[in-house]
CSV table of N, CA and C in Angstrom, one decimal:
chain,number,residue,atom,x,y,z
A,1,UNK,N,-12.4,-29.2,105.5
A,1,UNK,CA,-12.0,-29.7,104.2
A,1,UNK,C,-11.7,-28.6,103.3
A,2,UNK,N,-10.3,-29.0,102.5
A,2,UNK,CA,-10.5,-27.9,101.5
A,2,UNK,C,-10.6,-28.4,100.1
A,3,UNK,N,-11.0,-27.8,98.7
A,3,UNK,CA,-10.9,-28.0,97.6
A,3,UNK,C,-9.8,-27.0,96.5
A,4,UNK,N,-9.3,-27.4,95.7
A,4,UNK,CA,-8.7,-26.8,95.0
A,4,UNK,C,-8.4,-26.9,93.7
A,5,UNK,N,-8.8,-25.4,93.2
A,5,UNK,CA,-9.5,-25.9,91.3
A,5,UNK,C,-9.0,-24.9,90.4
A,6,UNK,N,-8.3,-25.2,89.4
A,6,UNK,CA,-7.5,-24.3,88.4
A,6,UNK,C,-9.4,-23.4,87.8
A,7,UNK,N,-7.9,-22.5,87.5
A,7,UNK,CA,-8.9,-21.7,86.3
A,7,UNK,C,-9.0,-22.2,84.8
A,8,UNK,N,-10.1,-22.4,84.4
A,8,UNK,CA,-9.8,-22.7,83.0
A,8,UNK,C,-10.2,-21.0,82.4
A,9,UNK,N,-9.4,-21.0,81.0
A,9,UNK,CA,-9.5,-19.9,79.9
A,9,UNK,C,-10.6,-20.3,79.0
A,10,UNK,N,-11.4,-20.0,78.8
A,10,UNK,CA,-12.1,-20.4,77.7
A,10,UNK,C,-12.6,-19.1,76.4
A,11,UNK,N,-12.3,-19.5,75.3
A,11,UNK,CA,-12.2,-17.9,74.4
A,11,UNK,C,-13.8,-17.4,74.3
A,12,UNK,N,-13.9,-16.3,74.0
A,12,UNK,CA,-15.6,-15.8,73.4
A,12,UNK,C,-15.9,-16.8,72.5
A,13,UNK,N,-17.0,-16.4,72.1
A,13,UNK,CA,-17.7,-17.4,70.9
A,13,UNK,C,-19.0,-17.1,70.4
A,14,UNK,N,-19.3,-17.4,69.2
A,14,UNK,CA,-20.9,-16.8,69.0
A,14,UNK,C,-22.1,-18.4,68.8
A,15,UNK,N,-22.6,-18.0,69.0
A,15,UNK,CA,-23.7,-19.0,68.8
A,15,UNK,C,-25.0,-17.8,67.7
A,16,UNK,N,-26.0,-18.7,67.0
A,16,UNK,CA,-27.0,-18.1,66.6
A,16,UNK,C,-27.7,-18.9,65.9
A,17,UNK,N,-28.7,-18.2,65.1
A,17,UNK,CA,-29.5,-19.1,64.0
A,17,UNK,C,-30.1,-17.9,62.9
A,18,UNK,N,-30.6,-18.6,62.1
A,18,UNK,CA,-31.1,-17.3,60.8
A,18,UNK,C,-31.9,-18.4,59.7
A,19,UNK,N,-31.9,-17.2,59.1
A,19,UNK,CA,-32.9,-18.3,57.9
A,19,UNK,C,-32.7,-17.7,56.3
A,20,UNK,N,-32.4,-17.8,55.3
A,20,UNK,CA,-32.9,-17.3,54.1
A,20,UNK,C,-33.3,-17.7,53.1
A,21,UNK,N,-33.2,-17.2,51.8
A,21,UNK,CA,-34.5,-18.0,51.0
A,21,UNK,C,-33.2,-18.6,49.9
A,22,UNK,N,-33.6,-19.4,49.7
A,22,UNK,CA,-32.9,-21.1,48.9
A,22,UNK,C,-33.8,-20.2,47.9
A,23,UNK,N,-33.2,-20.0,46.8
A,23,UNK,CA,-33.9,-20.0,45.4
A,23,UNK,C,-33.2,-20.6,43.9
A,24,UNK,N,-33.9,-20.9,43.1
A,24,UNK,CA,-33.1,-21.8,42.2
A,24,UNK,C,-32.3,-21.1,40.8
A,25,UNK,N,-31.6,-22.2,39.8
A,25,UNK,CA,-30.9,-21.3,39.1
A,25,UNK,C,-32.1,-21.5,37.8
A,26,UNK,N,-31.4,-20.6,37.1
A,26,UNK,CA,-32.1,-21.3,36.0
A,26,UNK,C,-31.3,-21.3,34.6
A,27,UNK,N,-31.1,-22.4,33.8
A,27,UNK,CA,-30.4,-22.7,32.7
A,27,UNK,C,-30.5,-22.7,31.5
A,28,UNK,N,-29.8,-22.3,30.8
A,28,UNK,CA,-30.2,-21.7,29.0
A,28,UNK,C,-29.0,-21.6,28.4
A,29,UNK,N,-29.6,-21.7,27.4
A,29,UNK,CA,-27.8,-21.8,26.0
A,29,UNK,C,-27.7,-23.4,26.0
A,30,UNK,N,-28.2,-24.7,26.7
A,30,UNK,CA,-28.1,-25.8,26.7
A,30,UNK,C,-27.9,-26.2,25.1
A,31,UNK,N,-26.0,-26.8,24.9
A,31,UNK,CA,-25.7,-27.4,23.7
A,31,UNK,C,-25.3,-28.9,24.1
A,32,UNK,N,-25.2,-30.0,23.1
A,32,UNK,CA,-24.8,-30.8,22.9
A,32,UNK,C,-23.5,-31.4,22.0
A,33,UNK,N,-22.6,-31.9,22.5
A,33,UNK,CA,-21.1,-32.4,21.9
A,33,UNK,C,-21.7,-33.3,21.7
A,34,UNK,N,-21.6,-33.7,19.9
A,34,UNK,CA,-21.3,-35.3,19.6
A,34,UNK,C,-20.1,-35.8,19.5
A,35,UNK,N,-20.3,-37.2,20.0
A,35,UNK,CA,-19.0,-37.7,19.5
A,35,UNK,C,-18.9,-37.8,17.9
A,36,UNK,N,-17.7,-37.3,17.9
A,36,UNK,CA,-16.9,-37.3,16.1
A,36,UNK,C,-17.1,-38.4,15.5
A,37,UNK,N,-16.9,-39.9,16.2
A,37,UNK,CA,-16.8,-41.2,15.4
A,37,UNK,C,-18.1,-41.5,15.7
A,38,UNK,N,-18.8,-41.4,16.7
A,38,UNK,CA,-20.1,-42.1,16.6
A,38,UNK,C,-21.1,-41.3,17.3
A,39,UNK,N,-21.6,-40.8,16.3
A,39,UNK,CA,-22.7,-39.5,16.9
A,39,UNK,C,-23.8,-39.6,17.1
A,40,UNK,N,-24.2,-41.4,17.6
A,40,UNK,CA,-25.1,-41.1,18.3
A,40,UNK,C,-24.9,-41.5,19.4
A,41,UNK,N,-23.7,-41.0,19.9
A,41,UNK,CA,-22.9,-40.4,21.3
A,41,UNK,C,-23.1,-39.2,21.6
A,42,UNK,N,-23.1,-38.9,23.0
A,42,UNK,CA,-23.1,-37.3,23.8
A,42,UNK,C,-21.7,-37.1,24.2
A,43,UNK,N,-21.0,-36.5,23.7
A,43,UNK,CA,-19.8,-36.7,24.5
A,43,UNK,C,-19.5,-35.9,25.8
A,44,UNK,N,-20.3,-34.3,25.1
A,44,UNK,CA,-20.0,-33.6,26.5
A,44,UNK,C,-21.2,-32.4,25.9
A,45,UNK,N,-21.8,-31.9,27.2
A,45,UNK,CA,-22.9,-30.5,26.9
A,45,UNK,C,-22.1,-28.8,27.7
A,46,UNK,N,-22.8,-28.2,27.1
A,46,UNK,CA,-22.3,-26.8,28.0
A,46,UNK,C,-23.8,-26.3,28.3
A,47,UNK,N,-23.7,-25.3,29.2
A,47,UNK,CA,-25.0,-24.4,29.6
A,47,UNK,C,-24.6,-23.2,30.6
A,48,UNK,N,-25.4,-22.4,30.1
A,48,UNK,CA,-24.9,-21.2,31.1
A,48,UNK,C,-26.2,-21.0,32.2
A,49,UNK,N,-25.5,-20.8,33.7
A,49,UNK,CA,-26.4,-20.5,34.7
A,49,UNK,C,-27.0,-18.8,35.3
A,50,UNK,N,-27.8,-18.6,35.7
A,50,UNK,CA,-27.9,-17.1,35.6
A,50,UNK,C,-27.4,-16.4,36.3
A,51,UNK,N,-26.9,-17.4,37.8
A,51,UNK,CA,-25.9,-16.9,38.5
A,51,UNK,C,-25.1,-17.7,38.7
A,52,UNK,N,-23.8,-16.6,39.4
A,52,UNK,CA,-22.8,-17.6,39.7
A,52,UNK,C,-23.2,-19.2,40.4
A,53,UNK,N,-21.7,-20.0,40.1
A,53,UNK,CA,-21.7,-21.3,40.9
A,53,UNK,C,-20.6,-21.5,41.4
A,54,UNK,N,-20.3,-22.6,42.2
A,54,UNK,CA,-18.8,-23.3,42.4
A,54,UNK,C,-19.3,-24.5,42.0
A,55,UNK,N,-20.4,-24.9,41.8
A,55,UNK,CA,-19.9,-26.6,42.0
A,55,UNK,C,-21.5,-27.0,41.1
A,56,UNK,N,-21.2,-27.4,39.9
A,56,UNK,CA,-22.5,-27.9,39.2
A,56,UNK,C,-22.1,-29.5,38.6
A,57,UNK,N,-23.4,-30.2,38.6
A,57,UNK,CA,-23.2,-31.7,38.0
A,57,UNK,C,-24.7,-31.8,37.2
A,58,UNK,N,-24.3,-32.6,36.4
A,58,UNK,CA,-25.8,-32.8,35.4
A,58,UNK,C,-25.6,-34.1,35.4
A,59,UNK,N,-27.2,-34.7,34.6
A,59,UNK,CA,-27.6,-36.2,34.1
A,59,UNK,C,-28.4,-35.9,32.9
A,60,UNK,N,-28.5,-36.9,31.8
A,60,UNK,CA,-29.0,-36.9,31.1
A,60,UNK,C,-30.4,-38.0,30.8
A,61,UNK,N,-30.2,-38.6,31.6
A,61,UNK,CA,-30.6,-40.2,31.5
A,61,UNK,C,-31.6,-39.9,33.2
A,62,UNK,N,-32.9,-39.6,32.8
A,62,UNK,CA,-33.6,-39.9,33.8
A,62,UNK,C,-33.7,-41.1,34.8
A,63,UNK,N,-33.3,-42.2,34.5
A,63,UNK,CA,-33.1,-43.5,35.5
A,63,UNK,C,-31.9,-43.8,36.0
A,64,UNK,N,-31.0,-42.8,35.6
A,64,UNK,CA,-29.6,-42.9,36.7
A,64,UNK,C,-29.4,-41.9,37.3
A,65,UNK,N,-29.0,-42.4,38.7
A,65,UNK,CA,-28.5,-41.9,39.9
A,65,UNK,C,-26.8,-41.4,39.8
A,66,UNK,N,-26.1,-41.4,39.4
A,66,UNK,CA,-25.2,-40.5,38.7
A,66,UNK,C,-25.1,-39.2,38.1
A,67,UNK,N,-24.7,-38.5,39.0
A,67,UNK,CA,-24.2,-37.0,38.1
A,67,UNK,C,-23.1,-36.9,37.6
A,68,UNK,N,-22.9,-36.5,36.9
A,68,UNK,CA,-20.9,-36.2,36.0
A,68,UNK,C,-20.7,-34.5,36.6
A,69,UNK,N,-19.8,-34.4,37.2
A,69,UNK,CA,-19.1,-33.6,37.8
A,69,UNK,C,-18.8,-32.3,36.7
A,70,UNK,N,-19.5,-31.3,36.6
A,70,UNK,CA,-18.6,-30.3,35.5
A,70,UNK,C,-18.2,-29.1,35.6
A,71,UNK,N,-17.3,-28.5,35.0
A,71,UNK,CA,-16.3,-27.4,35.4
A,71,UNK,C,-16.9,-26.1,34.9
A,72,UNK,N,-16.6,-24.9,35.6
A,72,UNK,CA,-17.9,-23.9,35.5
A,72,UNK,C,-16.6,-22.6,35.4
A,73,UNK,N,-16.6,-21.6,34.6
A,73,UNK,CA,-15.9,-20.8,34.1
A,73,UNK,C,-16.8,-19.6,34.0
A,74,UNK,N,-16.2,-18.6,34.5
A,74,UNK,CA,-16.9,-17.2,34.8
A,74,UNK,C,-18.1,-17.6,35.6
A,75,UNK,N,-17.7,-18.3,36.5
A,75,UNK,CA,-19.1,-18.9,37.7
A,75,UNK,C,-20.1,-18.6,37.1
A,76,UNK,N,-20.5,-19.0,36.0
A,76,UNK,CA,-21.8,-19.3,34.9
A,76,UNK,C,-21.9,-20.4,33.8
A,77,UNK,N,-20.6,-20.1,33.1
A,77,UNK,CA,-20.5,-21.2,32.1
A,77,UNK,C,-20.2,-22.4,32.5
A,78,UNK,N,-21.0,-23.2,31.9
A,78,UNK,CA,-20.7,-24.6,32.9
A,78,UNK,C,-20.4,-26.2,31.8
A,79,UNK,N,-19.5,-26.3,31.6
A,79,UNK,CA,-19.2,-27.8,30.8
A,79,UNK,C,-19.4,-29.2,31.2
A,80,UNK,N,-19.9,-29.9,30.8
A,80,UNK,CA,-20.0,-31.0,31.2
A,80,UNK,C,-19.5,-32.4,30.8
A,81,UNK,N,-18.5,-32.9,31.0
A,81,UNK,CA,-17.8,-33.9,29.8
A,81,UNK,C,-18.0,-35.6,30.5
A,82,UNK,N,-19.0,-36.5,29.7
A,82,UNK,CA,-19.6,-37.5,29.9
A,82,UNK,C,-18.5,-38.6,29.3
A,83,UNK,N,-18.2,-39.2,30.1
A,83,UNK,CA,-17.5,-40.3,30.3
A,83,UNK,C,-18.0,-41.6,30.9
A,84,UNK,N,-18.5,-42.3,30.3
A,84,UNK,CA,-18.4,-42.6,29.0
A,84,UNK,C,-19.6,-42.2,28.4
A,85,UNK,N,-19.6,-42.0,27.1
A,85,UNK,CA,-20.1,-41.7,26.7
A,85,UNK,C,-21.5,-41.3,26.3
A,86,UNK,N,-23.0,-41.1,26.7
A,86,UNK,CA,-23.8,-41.2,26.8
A,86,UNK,C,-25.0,-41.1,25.3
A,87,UNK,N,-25.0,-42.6,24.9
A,87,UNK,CA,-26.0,-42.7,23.8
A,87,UNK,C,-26.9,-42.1,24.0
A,88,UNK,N,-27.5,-41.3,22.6
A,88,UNK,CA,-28.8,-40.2,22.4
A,88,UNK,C,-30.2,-41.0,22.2
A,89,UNK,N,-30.1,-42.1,22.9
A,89,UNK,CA,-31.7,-43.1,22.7
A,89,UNK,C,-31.9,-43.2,24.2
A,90,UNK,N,-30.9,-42.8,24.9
A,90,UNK,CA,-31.2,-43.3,26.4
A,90,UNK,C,-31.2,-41.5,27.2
A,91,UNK,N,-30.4,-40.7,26.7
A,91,UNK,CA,-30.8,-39.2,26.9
A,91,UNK,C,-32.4,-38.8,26.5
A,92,UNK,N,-32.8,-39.1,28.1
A,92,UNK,CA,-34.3,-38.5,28.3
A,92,UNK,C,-35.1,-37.6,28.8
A,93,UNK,N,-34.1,-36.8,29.8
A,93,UNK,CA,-34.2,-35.7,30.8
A,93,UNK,C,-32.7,-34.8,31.1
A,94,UNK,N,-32.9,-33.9,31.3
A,94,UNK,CA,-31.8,-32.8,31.8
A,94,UNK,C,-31.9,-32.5,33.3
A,95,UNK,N,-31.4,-33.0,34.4
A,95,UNK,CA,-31.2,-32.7,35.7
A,95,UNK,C,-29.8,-32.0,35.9
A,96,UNK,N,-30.0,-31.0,36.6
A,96,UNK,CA,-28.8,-29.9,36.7
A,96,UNK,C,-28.9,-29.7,38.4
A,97,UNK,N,-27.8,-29.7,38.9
A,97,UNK,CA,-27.6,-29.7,40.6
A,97,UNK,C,-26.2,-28.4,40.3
A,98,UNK,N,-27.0,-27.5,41.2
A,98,UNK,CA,-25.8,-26.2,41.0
A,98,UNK,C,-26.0,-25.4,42.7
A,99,UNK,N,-24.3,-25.1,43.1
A,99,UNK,CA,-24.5,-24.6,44.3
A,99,UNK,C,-23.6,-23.5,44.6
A,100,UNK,N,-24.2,-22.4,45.1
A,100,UNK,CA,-22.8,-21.3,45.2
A,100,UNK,C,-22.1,-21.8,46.4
């Protein structure tokens, strides 16, 4: 009996694993935008991070599960513009999620 079997090509490849250290940012300069018509609205905050980012989101409101998405300039400066608007009786905490 005979058998007969192509070659397959298959390219190099790496495999591995590693580890390093997760450390956190830390945040300062934290301002607050009121709204113009009714100020005891948040309309939007800024804060600068110590290091760069690409991608930060905040909350104001410790019992919501919602972050607002904000845009980050000189991968430090970071804006945050709250839609809708976030009344200053229910702003009870500052949670900040930032990732390079």
């Amino acid at each position: 009996a005979y058998a007969f079997t192509a070659t397959n090509t298959v390219p190099d490849s790496s495999a591995g694993s590693g580890s390093g250290t997760i450390s956190g940012y830390t945040v300062s300069a934290i301002a607050y935008t009121l709204n113009a018509t009714t100020p005891s609205n948040i309309d939007s905050m800024t804060f600068t991070l110590n290091a760069n980012a690409t991608t930060a989101k905040a909350k104001v409101v410790s019992g919501s599960t919602t972050y607002t998405n904000c845009s980050i300039a000189g991968g430090v400066n970071v804006t945050c513009d709250f839609s809708p608007d976030i009344s200053i009786t229910t702003a009870d905490q500052l949670s900040v999620i930032a990732t390079s």
